Coordinates of C-alpha atoms in Angstrom, one line a residue:
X250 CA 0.0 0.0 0.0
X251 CA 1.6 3.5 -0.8
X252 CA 0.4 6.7 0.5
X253 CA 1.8 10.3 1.0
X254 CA 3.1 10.6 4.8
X255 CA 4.4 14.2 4.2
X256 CA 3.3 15.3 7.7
X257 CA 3.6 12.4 9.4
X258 CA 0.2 11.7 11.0
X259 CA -1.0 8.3 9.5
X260 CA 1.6 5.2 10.2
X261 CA 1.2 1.0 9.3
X262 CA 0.8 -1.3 11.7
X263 CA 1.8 -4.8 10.7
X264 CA -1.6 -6.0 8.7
X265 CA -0.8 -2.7 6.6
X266 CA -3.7 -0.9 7.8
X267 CA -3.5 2.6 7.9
X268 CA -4.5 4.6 11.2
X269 CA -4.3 8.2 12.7
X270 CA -1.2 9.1 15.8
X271 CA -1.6 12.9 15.3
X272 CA -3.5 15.3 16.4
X273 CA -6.8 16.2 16.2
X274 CA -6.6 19.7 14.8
X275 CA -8.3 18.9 11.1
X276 CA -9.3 20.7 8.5
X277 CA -13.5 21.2 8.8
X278 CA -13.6 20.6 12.7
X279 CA -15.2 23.4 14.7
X280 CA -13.4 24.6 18.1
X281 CA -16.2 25.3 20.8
X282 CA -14.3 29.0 21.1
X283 CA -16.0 32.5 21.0
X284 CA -14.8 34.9 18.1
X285 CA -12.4 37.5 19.3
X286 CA -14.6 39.9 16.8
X287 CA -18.2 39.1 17.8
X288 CA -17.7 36.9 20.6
X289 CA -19.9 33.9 19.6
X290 CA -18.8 30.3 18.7
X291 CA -17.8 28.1 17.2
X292 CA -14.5 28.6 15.2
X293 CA -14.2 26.3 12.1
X294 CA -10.7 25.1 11.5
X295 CA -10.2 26.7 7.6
X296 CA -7.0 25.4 6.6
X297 CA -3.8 23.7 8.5
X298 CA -0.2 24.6 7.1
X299 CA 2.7 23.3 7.2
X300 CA 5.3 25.3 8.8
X301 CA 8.6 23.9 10.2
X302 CA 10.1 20.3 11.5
X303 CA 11.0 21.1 15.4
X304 CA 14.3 19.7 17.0
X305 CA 12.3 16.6 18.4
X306 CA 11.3 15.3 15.0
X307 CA 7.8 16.9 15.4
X308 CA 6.3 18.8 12.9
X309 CA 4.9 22.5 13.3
X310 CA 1.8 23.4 11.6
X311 CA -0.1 26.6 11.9
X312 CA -3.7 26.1 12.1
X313 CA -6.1 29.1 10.4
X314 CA -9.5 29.4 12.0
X315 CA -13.0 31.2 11.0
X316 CA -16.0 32.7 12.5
X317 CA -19.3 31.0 11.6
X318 CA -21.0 34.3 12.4
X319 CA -18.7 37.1 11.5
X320 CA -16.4 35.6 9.7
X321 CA -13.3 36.7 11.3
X322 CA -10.0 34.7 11.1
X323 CA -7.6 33.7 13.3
X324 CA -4.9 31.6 13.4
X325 CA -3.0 29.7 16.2
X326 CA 0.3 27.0 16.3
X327 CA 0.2 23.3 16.7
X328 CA 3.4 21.8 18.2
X329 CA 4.8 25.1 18.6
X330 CA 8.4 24.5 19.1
X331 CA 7.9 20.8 20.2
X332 CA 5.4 17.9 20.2
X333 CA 1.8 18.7 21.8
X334 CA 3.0 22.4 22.9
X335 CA -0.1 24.2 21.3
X336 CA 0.0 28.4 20.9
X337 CA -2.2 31.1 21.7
X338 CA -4.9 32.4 19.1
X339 CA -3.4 35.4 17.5
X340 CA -6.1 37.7 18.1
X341 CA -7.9 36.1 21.0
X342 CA -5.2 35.4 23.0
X343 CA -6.9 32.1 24.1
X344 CA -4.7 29.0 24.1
X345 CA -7.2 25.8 22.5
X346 CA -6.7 22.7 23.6
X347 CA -8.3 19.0 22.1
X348 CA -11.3 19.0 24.1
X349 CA -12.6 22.3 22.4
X350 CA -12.6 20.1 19.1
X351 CA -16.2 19.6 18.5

C-alpha cells in the first residue's frame, strides 16, 4: 500500500492498515471558542499549514480558523516549538486545547 506521509500523521501497523497518531486539529472541525470579533462560537478550522520540522522530529503546523458568524479569522500554532505544545490564538489570545474540538 503507498500513500503520502508528508506530515507524518498516519503510520502502518503490521496487517498494513493505515491509522491516525496525530493530532486532532483537522481541516472542517469546529473549536467550541468564542470569536475574538463578535464573541460567539464556534470557530471552524479553515485550513492547517505546514510550517517547520521542530528539533524533536515533530512537525509544526499553523492552524487558520474562521468565525461561523462574522467571519473573522484567526490563526494559532500546533506543536509550537515541540510535540503537543499548542500556541495562543493570534487575536484572542486564548490557548485551544483537544477538548474544544467539536
Amino acid at each position: 500500500m503507498f500513500y503520502n506521509n508528508f506530515d507524518n500523521v498516519h503510520g502502518e501497523d503490521r496487517f498494513g492498515l493505515v491509522g491516525k497518531t496525530g493530532d486532532g486539529f483537522r481541516e472542517n472541525r469546529q473549536l467550541v471558542l468564542p470569536c475574538y470579533k463578535c464573541q460567539q462560537g464556534p470557530l471552524v478550522i479553515a485550513e492547517r499549514n505546514w510550517v517547520a520540522t521542530n528539533n524533536d522530529d515533530s512537525q509544526q503546523y499553523q492552524i487558520v480558523v474562521r468565525c461561523v458568524h462574522c467571519g473573522a479569522v484567526d490563526e494559532f500554532t500546533v506543536n509550537d516549538g515541540r510535540e503537543y505544545q499548542i500556541g495562543k490564538l493570534r487575536h484572542a489570545h486564548q490557548r485551544p486545547s483537544e477538548q474544544d474540538l467539536k
